[in-house]
Short mmCIF file of C-alpha atoms and ligand atoms in Angstrom, two decimals:
data_model
loop_
_atom_site.label_atom_id
_atom_site.label_comp_id
_atom_site.label_asym_id
_atom_site.label_seq_id
_atom_site.Cartn_x
_atom_site.Cartn_y
_atom_site.Cartn_z
CA UNK A 16 0.15 -0.10 0.06
CA UNK A 17 1.55 3.26 -0.98
CA UNK A 18 1.11 6.64 0.18
CA UNK A 19 0.01 9.64 -1.75
CA UNK A 20 -0.78 13.20 -1.12
CA UNK A 21 -4.05 13.05 -3.90
CA UNK A 22 -5.14 9.82 -5.88
CA UNK A 23 -7.14 10.74 -8.88
CA UNK A 24 -9.07 8.10 -10.18
CA UNK A 25 -9.53 8.40 -14.06
CA UNK A 26 -7.13 9.75 -16.47
CA UNK A 27 -9.58 11.48 -18.59
CA UNK A 28 -9.92 14.83 -19.49
CA UNK A 29 -11.09 16.21 -15.99
CA UNK A 30 -8.55 13.58 -14.30
CA UNK A 31 -5.66 14.62 -16.23
CA UNK A 32 -6.12 18.09 -15.81
CA UNK A 33 -6.74 17.79 -11.87
CA UNK A 34 -3.61 15.56 -11.69
CA UNK A 35 -1.60 18.24 -13.79
CA UNK A 36 -3.05 21.04 -11.25
CA UNK A 37 -2.49 18.98 -8.24
CA UNK A 38 1.10 18.15 -8.92
CA UNK A 39 1.72 21.75 -10.22
CA UNK A 40 0.75 23.01 -6.77
CA UNK A 41 3.47 20.46 -5.00
CA UNK A 42 1.46 17.56 -4.54
CA UNK A 43 2.62 13.94 -4.85
CA UNK A 44 0.05 12.60 -7.13
CA UNK A 45 -1.16 9.20 -8.56
CA UNK A 46 -3.64 8.51 -11.12
CA UNK A 47 -5.59 5.15 -11.49
CA UNK A 48 -6.70 4.52 -14.65
CA UNK A 49 -8.44 1.04 -15.36
CA UNK A 50 -8.07 1.03 -19.37
CA UNK A 51 -4.62 0.32 -20.84
CA UNK A 52 -4.01 3.96 -22.08
CA UNK A 53 -5.31 7.39 -21.13
CA UNK A 54 -7.95 9.61 -22.42
CA UNK A 55 -9.54 7.36 -24.67
CA UNK A 56 -12.57 9.48 -24.86
CA UNK A 57 -10.79 12.50 -25.48
CA UNK A 58 -9.49 10.78 -28.83
CA UNK A 59 -13.31 10.36 -30.06
CA UNK A 60 -14.10 14.01 -29.54
CA UNK A 61 -15.05 16.29 -32.28
CA UNK A 62 -14.75 13.31 -34.80
CA UNK A 63 -10.96 12.83 -33.65
CA UNK A 64 -10.38 16.38 -33.79
CA UNK A 65 -11.18 17.38 -30.35
CA UNK A 66 -13.59 20.54 -29.89
CA UNK A 67 -11.88 21.32 -26.98
CA UNK A 68 -14.07 24.50 -26.05
CA UNK A 69 -16.12 27.15 -27.42
CA UNK A 70 -15.60 31.02 -27.46
CA UNK A 71 -19.60 31.41 -26.80
CA UNK A 72 -19.71 30.69 -23.06
CA UNK A 73 -23.50 31.37 -22.05
CA UNK A 74 -24.50 29.69 -18.76
CA UNK A 75 -27.33 28.09 -20.72
CA UNK A 76 -25.11 26.32 -22.71
CA UNK A 77 -24.73 23.93 -19.56
CA UNK A 78 -27.88 22.36 -18.32
CA UNK A 79 -27.94 22.32 -14.68
CA UNK A 80 -30.26 22.73 -11.83
CA UNK A 81 -28.04 25.26 -9.97
CA UNK A 82 -26.70 27.72 -12.89
CA UNK A 83 -24.75 29.86 -10.05
CA UNK A 84 -22.50 26.46 -9.67
CA UNK A 85 -21.52 26.53 -13.21
CA UNK A 86 -20.87 30.41 -13.35
CA UNK A 87 -18.59 30.03 -10.15
CA UNK A 88 -16.65 27.53 -11.93
CA UNK A 89 -16.46 28.95 -15.32
CA UNK A 90 -15.38 32.34 -13.65
CA UNK A 91 -12.46 30.68 -12.15
CA UNK A 92 -11.57 28.32 -15.29
CA UNK A 93 -13.35 29.16 -18.50
CA UNK A 94 -12.38 29.17 -22.07
CA UNK A 95 -9.78 31.91 -22.01
CA UNK A 96 -7.69 29.77 -19.30
CA UNK A 97 -8.09 26.58 -21.18
CA UNK A 98 -6.82 28.13 -24.24
CA UNK A 99 -4.17 29.62 -22.43
CA UNK A 100 -3.48 26.29 -20.57
CA UNK A 101 -3.15 24.63 -24.18
CA UNK A 102 -1.12 27.06 -25.46
CA UNK A 103 1.37 26.90 -22.77
CA UNK A 104 1.58 23.06 -23.87
CA UNK A 105 2.55 24.47 -27.30
CA UNK A 106 -0.66 23.60 -28.63
CA UNK A 107 -2.09 26.15 -31.34
CA UNK A 108 -5.60 26.81 -31.45
CA UNK A 109 -7.97 26.64 -34.48
CA UNK A 110 -11.10 28.82 -34.19
CA UNK A 111 -14.20 27.76 -36.40
CA UNK A 112 -16.93 29.97 -35.61
CA UNK A 113 -16.31 29.90 -31.97
CA UNK A 114 -15.63 25.93 -31.91
CA UNK A 115 -12.05 25.61 -30.63
CA UNK A 116 -9.91 22.80 -31.84
CA UNK A 117 -6.28 21.88 -31.84
CA UNK A 118 -4.93 23.56 -35.25
CA UNK A 119 -3.52 20.25 -36.29
CA UNK A 120 -7.14 18.54 -36.27
CA UNK A 121 -5.79 15.82 -34.04
CA UNK A 122 -7.09 14.96 -30.70
CA UNK A 123 -4.12 12.83 -30.05
CA UNK A 124 -1.79 15.84 -29.54
CA UNK A 125 -4.17 16.80 -26.70
CA UNK A 126 -3.77 13.68 -24.79
CA UNK A 127 0.15 13.48 -25.82
CA UNK A 128 0.62 16.62 -24.23
CA UNK A 129 -1.43 16.06 -21.00
CA UNK A 130 0.16 12.78 -20.47
CA UNK A 131 3.89 14.81 -21.16
CA UNK A 132 2.83 17.39 -18.71
CA UNK A 133 2.11 14.52 -16.36
CA UNK A 134 5.40 13.30 -16.81
CA UNK A 135 6.89 16.54 -16.41
CA UNK A 136 5.49 16.82 -12.74
CA UNK A 137 6.39 13.38 -11.70
CA UNK A 138 2.54 12.36 -11.78
CA UNK A 139 2.52 8.63 -11.59
CA UNK A 140 -0.04 7.18 -13.77
CA UNK A 141 -1.03 3.31 -13.24
CA UNK A 142 -2.85 1.75 -15.89
CA UNK A 143 -5.29 -1.41 -15.85
CA UNK A 144 -6.20 -0.47 -12.25
CA UNK A 145 -10.10 -0.42 -11.42
CA UNK A 146 -10.81 1.35 -8.60
CA UNK A 147 -13.98 -0.42 -7.08
CA UNK A 148 -14.56 1.18 -3.29
CA UNK A 149 -13.19 4.08 -1.30
CA UNK A 150 -13.17 3.79 2.48
CA UNK A 151 -11.97 5.89 5.06
CA UNK A 152 -9.55 4.97 7.93
CA UNK A 153 -9.82 6.23 11.50
CA UNK A 154 -6.87 8.67 10.94
CA UNK A 155 -8.98 10.17 8.34
CA UNK A 156 -7.17 9.21 5.11
CA UNK A 157 -8.80 7.11 2.17
CA UNK A 158 -8.27 3.63 1.04
CA UNK A 159 -9.02 2.72 -2.28
CA UNK A 160 -9.49 -1.10 -2.90
CA UNK A 161 -8.50 -1.89 -6.57
CA UNK A 162 -8.26 -4.67 -8.87
CA UNK A 163 -5.14 -4.63 -10.95
CA UNK A 164 -4.38 -6.50 -14.09
CA UNK A 165 -8.15 -8.01 -13.92
CA UNK A 166 -7.40 -10.14 -10.97
CA UNK A 167 -4.87 -8.70 -8.61
CA UNK A 168 -6.50 -7.12 -5.44
CA UNK A 169 -4.49 -4.12 -4.56
CA UNK A 170 -4.98 -1.10 -1.86
CA UNK A 171 -3.86 2.56 -2.23
CA UNK A 172 -3.91 5.07 0.33
CA UNK A 173 -4.11 8.90 -0.05
CA UNK A 174 -4.97 12.12 2.24
CA UNK A 175 -7.11 13.41 -0.64
CA UNK A 176 -9.00 11.80 -3.67
CA UNK A 177 -10.28 13.26 -6.94
CA UNK A 178 -12.90 11.18 -8.51
CA UNK A 179 -12.60 11.79 -12.41
CA UNK A 180 -14.51 8.49 -13.59
CA UNK A 181 -16.71 10.35 -16.21
CA UNK A 182 -20.16 9.17 -16.99
CA UNK A 183 -21.17 5.96 -18.80
CA UNK A 184 -21.35 6.58 -22.41
CA UNK A 185 -19.25 4.94 -24.86
CA UNK A 186 -18.15 2.36 -22.42
CA UNK A 187 -15.33 1.07 -24.60
CA UNK A 188 -13.83 4.13 -23.59
CA UNK A 189 -13.33 3.50 -20.21
CA UNK A 190 -16.16 5.51 -18.63
CA UNK A 191 -18.56 2.56 -17.43
CA UNK A 192 -20.48 4.23 -14.77
CA UNK A 193 -18.54 2.80 -11.48
CA UNK A 194 -17.87 6.40 -10.51
CA UNK A 195 -21.54 6.92 -9.58
CA UNK A 196 -21.14 3.48 -7.46
CA UNK A 197 -18.21 4.78 -5.65
CA UNK A 198 -20.01 7.93 -4.60
CA UNK A 199 -23.24 6.45 -3.91
CA UNK A 200 -21.70 4.35 -1.44
CA UNK A 201 -19.95 7.23 0.11
CA UNK A 202 -23.59 8.96 0.55
CA UNK A 203 -23.88 10.74 -2.62
CA UNK A 204 -27.26 11.20 -4.27
CA UNK A 205 -27.03 10.30 -7.87
CA UNK A 206 -29.45 11.75 -10.32
CA UNK A 207 -30.23 8.92 -12.44
CA UNK A 208 -27.89 9.24 -15.56
CA UNK A 209 -29.48 9.17 -18.72
CA UNK A 210 -28.25 9.57 -22.58
CA UNK A 211 -27.80 13.00 -23.93
CA UNK A 212 -26.25 14.35 -27.04
CA UNK A 213 -27.86 11.54 -29.22
CA UNK A 214 -30.60 10.79 -31.60
CA UNK A 215 -34.30 10.60 -31.23
CA UNK A 216 -36.16 7.44 -31.75
CA UNK A 217 -39.85 8.06 -33.07
CA UNK A 218 -42.81 6.11 -33.83
CA UNK A 219 -43.99 6.56 -37.42
CA UNK A 220 -45.03 4.30 -40.43
CA UNK A 221 -43.08 6.20 -42.85
CA UNK A 222 -39.61 6.48 -41.31
CA UNK A 223 -38.21 4.12 -43.90
CA UNK A 224 -39.04 6.33 -46.99
CA UNK A 225 -37.28 9.36 -45.59
CA UNK A 226 -34.10 7.45 -44.51
CA UNK A 227 -30.96 9.23 -45.31
CA UNK A 228 -32.16 12.72 -45.84
CA UNK A 229 -30.44 15.82 -44.32
CA UNK A 230 -32.31 18.90 -44.42
CA UNK A 231 -32.69 22.04 -42.42
CA UNK A 232 -35.60 22.43 -40.03
CA UNK A 233 -36.78 23.11 -36.27
CA UNK A 234 -37.22 20.56 -34.04
CA UNK A 235 -39.89 21.02 -31.01
CA UNK A 236 -40.45 18.60 -28.05
CA UNK A 237 -43.92 18.65 -26.42
CA UNK A 238 -45.16 17.26 -23.58
CA UNK A 239 -48.95 17.54 -23.90
CA UNK A 240 -49.57 20.99 -24.96
CA UNK A 241 -46.34 22.30 -23.15
CA UNK A 242 -43.00 23.22 -25.22
CA UNK A 243 -40.19 21.49 -23.58
CA UNK A 244 -37.39 22.79 -25.69
CA UNK A 245 -36.88 23.77 -29.43
CA UNK A 246 -33.66 23.87 -31.84
CA UNK A 247 -32.85 24.66 -35.27
CA UNK A 248 -30.07 23.15 -37.63
CA UNK A 249 -29.56 20.15 -40.07
CA UNK A 250 -31.91 17.24 -39.09
CA UNK A 251 -30.63 13.81 -40.14
CA UNK A 252 -33.71 11.91 -40.89
CA UNK A 253 -33.22 8.18 -40.45
CA UNK A 254 -35.14 4.87 -40.03
CA UNK A 255 -35.64 5.04 -36.28
CA UNK A 256 -36.48 8.83 -36.05
CA UNK A 257 -34.25 11.75 -36.30
CA UNK A 258 -30.64 12.58 -35.76
CA UNK A 259 -28.34 15.90 -36.27
CA UNK A 260 -27.07 18.43 -33.98
CA UNK A 261 -30.24 20.13 -33.15
CA UNK A 262 -31.76 16.48 -32.15
CA UNK A 263 -28.49 16.13 -30.06
CA UNK A 264 -29.10 19.43 -28.44
CA UNK A 265 -32.70 18.51 -27.05
CA UNK A 266 -32.17 14.78 -26.54
CA UNK A 267 -31.44 15.10 -22.77
CA UNK A 268 -35.03 16.38 -22.24
CA UNK A 269 -36.66 13.47 -24.11
CA UNK A 270 -34.53 11.07 -22.08
CA UNK A 271 -35.70 12.34 -18.99
CA UNK A 272 -39.27 13.20 -19.59
CA UNK A 273 -39.79 9.66 -20.75
CA UNK A 274 -37.83 8.34 -17.71
CA UNK A 275 -40.05 10.14 -15.54
CA UNK A 276 -43.16 8.28 -17.78
CA UNK A 277 -44.13 11.50 -19.55
CA UNK A 278 -45.16 11.21 -23.32
CA UNK A 279 -43.18 13.38 -25.47
CA UNK A 280 -43.91 14.39 -29.30
CA UNK A 281 -41.60 15.72 -31.60
CA UNK A 282 -43.06 18.28 -33.71
CA UNK A 283 -40.96 19.16 -36.86
CA UNK A 284 -41.08 22.28 -38.94
CA UNK A 285 -39.41 21.59 -42.28
CA UNK A 286 -40.28 24.89 -43.85
CA UNK A 287 -39.19 27.48 -40.61
CA UNK A 288 -38.40 30.23 -43.20
CA UNK A 289 -41.83 30.62 -44.17
CA UNK A 290 -45.20 31.24 -41.96
CA UNK A 291 -47.91 28.90 -42.53
CA UNK A 292 -49.68 31.69 -44.49
CA UNK A 293 -46.40 32.02 -46.72
CA UNK A 294 -46.38 28.04 -47.34
CA UNK A 295 -49.88 28.32 -47.92
CA UNK A 296 -49.67 30.73 -50.74
CA UNK A 297 -46.72 29.39 -52.12
CA UNK A 298 -48.38 25.96 -52.69
CA UNK A 299 -51.32 27.67 -54.31
CA UNK A 300 -49.55 30.01 -56.64
CA UNK A 301 -47.69 27.15 -58.58
CA UNK A 302 -48.81 26.96 -62.05
CA UNK A 303 -51.94 24.98 -62.52
CA UNK A 304 -50.34 22.16 -64.64
CA UNK A 305 -48.03 21.34 -61.65
CA UNK A 306 -48.83 17.96 -59.74
CA UNK A 307 -48.23 18.27 -56.04
CA UNK A 308 -45.54 16.09 -55.57
CA UNK A 309 -43.76 18.51 -57.72
CA UNK A 310 -44.72 21.17 -55.97
CA UNK A 311 -43.62 19.97 -52.63
CA UNK A 312 -40.32 18.38 -53.98
CA UNK A 313 -39.79 22.08 -54.98
CA UNK A 314 -39.42 22.95 -51.09
CA UNK A 315 -38.32 19.95 -49.52
CA UNK A 316 -36.12 16.87 -50.50
CA UNK A 317 -38.28 14.15 -52.84
CA UNK A 318 -38.17 11.51 -50.07
CA UNK A 319 -39.64 14.06 -47.71
CA UNK A 320 -42.16 15.08 -50.13
CA UNK A 321 -43.29 11.32 -50.64
CA UNK A 322 -43.58 11.12 -47.03
CA UNK A 323 -46.12 14.24 -46.46
CA UNK A 324 -48.07 12.95 -49.62
CA UNK A 325 -48.45 9.84 -47.72
CA UNK A 326 -49.43 11.36 -44.68
CA UNK A 327 -51.99 13.65 -46.08
CA UNK A 328 -53.36 10.84 -48.17
CA UNK A 329 -53.42 12.36 -51.56
CA UNK A 330 -52.53 11.21 -54.82
CA UNK A 331 -48.78 12.36 -55.98
CA UNK A 332 -49.92 13.32 -59.64
CA UNK A 333 -53.00 15.41 -58.49
CA UNK A 334 -52.95 19.26 -59.61
CA UNK A 335 -52.70 21.75 -57.13
CA UNK A 336 -55.84 23.27 -58.85
CA UNK A 337 -57.61 20.06 -57.61
CA UNK A 338 -56.76 20.30 -54.10
CA UNK A 339 -59.32 21.57 -51.43
CA UNK A 340 -58.41 24.33 -48.92
CA UNK A 341 -58.68 21.83 -46.24
CA UNK A 342 -56.18 19.41 -48.29
CA UNK A 343 -53.81 22.30 -48.69
CA UNK A 344 -54.15 23.34 -45.08
CA UNK A 345 -53.40 19.47 -44.07
CA UNK A 346 -50.10 19.72 -46.23
CA UNK A 347 -49.12 22.87 -44.59
CA UNK A 348 -49.58 21.68 -41.40
CA UNK A 349 -47.63 18.32 -42.24
CA UNK A 350 -44.79 20.28 -43.42
CA UNK A 351 -44.53 23.08 -40.69
CA UNK A 352 -45.55 20.61 -37.69
CA UNK A 353 -44.87 16.96 -38.57
CA UNK A 354 -46.02 15.31 -35.26
CA UNK A 355 -44.25 11.94 -33.99
CA UNK A 356 -44.44 10.27 -30.73
CA UNK A 357 -41.15 10.06 -29.20
CA UNK A 358 -40.50 6.49 -27.88
CA UNK A 359 -36.71 6.82 -26.85
CA UNK A 360 -33.53 8.01 -27.26
CA UNK A 361 -30.20 6.65 -28.55
CA UNK A 362 -28.51 4.43 -25.86
CA UNK A 363 -25.54 4.75 -23.53
CA UNK A 364 -23.38 3.46 -26.38
CA UNK A 365 -24.81 6.00 -28.77
CA UNK A 366 -24.77 9.12 -26.62
CA UNK A 367 -21.89 11.53 -26.30
CA UNK A 368 -22.75 12.66 -22.49
CA UNK A 369 -24.92 11.79 -19.75
CA UNK A 370 -27.47 14.04 -18.26
CA UNK A 371 -27.43 13.39 -14.42
CA UNK A 372 -24.98 12.10 -12.02
CA UNK A 373 -23.88 13.47 -8.69
CA UNK A 374 -26.26 16.08 -7.49
CA UNK A 375 -24.38 19.41 -7.70
CA UNK A 376 -26.00 20.79 -4.27
CA UNK A 377 -23.44 18.35 -2.45
CA UNK A 378 -20.51 19.92 -4.24
CA UNK A 379 -18.87 23.08 -3.11
CA UNK A 380 -18.73 25.23 -6.17
CA UNK A 381 -15.40 26.84 -5.07
CA UNK A 382 -13.62 23.79 -4.65
CA UNK A 383 -15.15 20.73 -6.16
CA UNK A 384 -15.00 19.23 -2.82
CA UNK A 385 -17.75 16.87 -1.76
CA UNK A 386 -20.04 18.44 0.89
CA UNK A 387 -21.01 14.89 1.99
CA UNK A 388 -16.96 13.75 2.36
CA UNK A 389 -14.24 15.92 3.03
CA UNK A 390 -11.16 15.95 1.25
CA UNK A 391 -12.81 14.16 -1.72
CA UNK A 392 -13.33 16.23 -4.81
CA UNK A 393 -15.66 15.25 -7.71
CA UNK A 394 -14.91 16.49 -11.39
CA UNK A 395 -16.38 16.26 -14.96
CA UNK A 396 -18.96 14.65 -16.53
CA UNK A 397 -19.65 12.73 -13.23
CA UNK A 398 -21.75 15.31 -11.98
CA UNK A 399 -25.11 16.55 -12.72
CA UNK A 400 -24.07 19.24 -15.32
CA UNK A 401 -24.23 18.53 -19.06
CA UNK A 402 -23.12 20.98 -21.75
CA UNK A 403 -24.63 21.07 -25.50
CA UNK A 404 -22.71 20.44 -28.39
CA UNK A 405 -19.88 22.53 -29.21
CA UNK A 406 -16.83 22.16 -26.70
CA UNK A 407 -18.78 22.54 -23.65
CA UNK A 408 -18.34 19.14 -21.88
CA UNK A 409 -14.80 19.35 -22.63
CA UNK A 410 -14.51 22.94 -21.12
CA UNK A 411 -16.56 21.68 -18.03
CA UNK A 412 -13.96 18.56 -17.62
CA UNK A 413 -11.06 21.24 -17.77
CA UNK A 414 -12.60 23.70 -15.84
CA UNK A 415 -13.78 21.08 -13.09
CA UNK A 416 -10.49 19.39 -13.20
CA UNK A 417 -8.41 22.43 -12.54
CA UNK A 418 -10.55 23.78 -9.52
CA UNK A 419 -10.39 20.40 -7.95
CA UNK A 420 -6.89 19.91 -8.69
CA UNK A 421 -5.90 23.28 -7.30
CA UNK A 422 -7.66 22.89 -3.89
CA UNK A 423 -6.95 19.07 -3.51
CA UNK A 424 -3.24 19.65 -4.37
CA UNK A 425 -2.34 22.60 -2.40
CA UNK A 426 0.48 21.67 -0.06
CA UNK A 427 0.81 24.27 2.58
CA UNK A 428 4.53 25.26 3.19
CA UNK A 429 5.60 24.93 6.90
C1 LIG B 521 -18.13 10.57 -29.52
C2 LIG B 521 -17.95 11.48 -28.46
C3 LIG B 521 -17.67 12.82 -28.86
C4 LIG B 521 -17.63 13.77 -28.27
N1 LIG B 521 -16.94 15.00 -28.54
C5 LIG B 521 -16.97 16.13 -27.88
C6 LIG B 521 -16.59 17.36 -28.13
O1 LIG B 521 -16.17 17.37 -29.40
N2 LIG B 521 -16.15 18.25 -27.33
C7 LIG B 521 -16.62 18.49 -25.93
O2 LIG B 521 -16.75 19.08 -25.49
N3 LIG B 521 -17.15 17.03 -25.65
C8 LIG B 521 -17.24 15.90 -26.46
N4 LIG B 521 -17.68 14.63 -26.08
C9 LIG B 521 -17.79 14.45 -24.33
C10 LIG B 521 -16.57 14.64 -23.83
O3 LIG B 521 -15.60 13.78 -24.23
C11 LIG B 521 -16.67 13.96 -22.25
O4 LIG B 521 -17.86 14.95 -21.59
C12 LIG B 521 -15.45 14.29 -21.41
O5 LIG B 521 -14.42 13.45 -21.98
C13 LIG B 521 -15.89 13.91 -20.02
O6 LIG B 521 -14.51 14.03 -19.24
P1 LIG B 521 -14.45 13.08 -17.88
O7 LIG B 521 -13.12 13.48 -17.22
O8 LIG B 521 -15.43 13.72 -16.89
O9 LIG B 521 -14.39 11.76 -18.18
P2 LIG B 521 -13.77 10.90 -19.23
O10 LIG B 521 -13.06 11.57 -20.33
O11 LIG B 521 -14.69 9.93 -19.62
O12 LIG B 521 -12.79 10.12 -18.42
C14 LIG B 521 -12.90 9.14 -17.51
C15 LIG B 521 -11.68 8.01 -17.20
O13 LIG B 521 -11.90 7.50 -15.97
C16 LIG B 521 -11.67 6.04 -16.09
N5 LIG B 521 -12.36 5.35 -15.31
C17 LIG B 521 -13.79 5.28 -15.12
N6 LIG B 521 -13.94 4.64 -14.08
C18 LIG B 521 -12.85 3.83 -13.22
C19 LIG B 521 -12.69 3.21 -12.21
N7 LIG B 521 -13.53 2.87 -11.74
N8 LIG B 521 -11.43 3.04 -11.94
C20 LIG B 521 -10.32 3.78 -12.91
N9 LIG B 521 -10.36 4.45 -13.97
C21 LIG B 521 -11.74 4.39 -14.11
C22 LIG B 521 -12.07 5.91 -17.62
O14 LIG B 521 -11.53 4.73 -18.14
C23 LIG B 521 -11.81 7.27 -18.20
O15 LIG B 521 -10.29 7.35 -18.87
C24 LIG B 521 -17.84 13.64 -26.76
C25 LIG B 521 -17.96 12.35 -26.29
C26 LIG B 521 -18.28 11.28 -27.25
C27 LIG B 521 -18.58 9.89 -26.55
#
């Protein structure tokens, strides 16, 4: 059993940042990682290019029950500090409409730079060590019981512990949800982690027809007559429902509402640039010789036009002049407000992050220290804060990792 000032569980984004910061403040730091390599999830980010932050930092880019918690964290270590940090590791940033990436376009440079920095600070990273329990001894220190190389039980002792185990999406990257169990055993409240930043599954008989279409549109999630959330952008229509960035952005609400046994509908506006009246006029003004399929295909993708025709139960070769006012209203309604029951979201293996996790009212917003168990710190996706697409989840990992590392790692000079 070796003694440490600080043990970090997890060599992911927030854990490596925490380790570097704690070591920089003079602590002897060990990182325990159950995979054979560090930062596996970082390598997957931004399609391998690592969208590490974003110049736009509104509080509502982070979904949480405590916006003041997020504000406090980002005030200490926000986008500017993250960019300066990576610049200090010789990484040049590319700014693509506010989305920040390493200029090289390779996530691997971020992982390499973090590891080299750890090495330079003598952070001891031990791989293939799965931590499965944390207990306190009578002297107030922590004992971490782990399994090394899949079979050997081993214990590590430390003054302070930073839990940076991530959420439970893309389990192959190492984040298997074990962090929730570790913290639950210590008395923390865990808000049920659910998939977020993922696709939405819908029930509709025509989904197969529109498979493969990409189009601009607006998605609104409804619970009965109440609007839950809406977002706009490029939608991807699939044979199970809808995907694309705007769908990712709203998916965490679908997950939570469905988990809470609410019925959720997706309303899609495929023609957001026209009002109902304008769209109706556009259709009515079509030349008399045109059939309705051609008119609708002049607005949206042919596959989608086919779905609209089927849903409105009209024959595609009917001329516009033959359509009743009711039929035209029906077409307009279908294009502007196509309603489909949401049956679920992509599962954990298809979601970029989790919504839910450790309740943030149990974490000190200034230090990331647990309010349930002192000298224990919590970082990153493990807590109940989820960012929208665009670099916000990694920013959250850097920010919370930095604060936890600073507060756990500070060694007072005597
Ligand atoms: C496909 C994909 C693309 C993404 N793209 C982006 C993007 O472009 N921008 C963005 O901001 N976010 C993106 N994200 C989200 C982002 O990667 C995560 O939110 C972020 O990595 C979370 O950091 P973390 O430190 O909390 O956890 P992680 O980075 O997941 O690290 C957790 C680490 O802990 C280890 N671990 C877990 N349990 C144990 C245990 N019991 N014992 C020992 N080790 C353990 C894991 O192996 C892992 O190495 C993406 C996610 C995915 C899946």
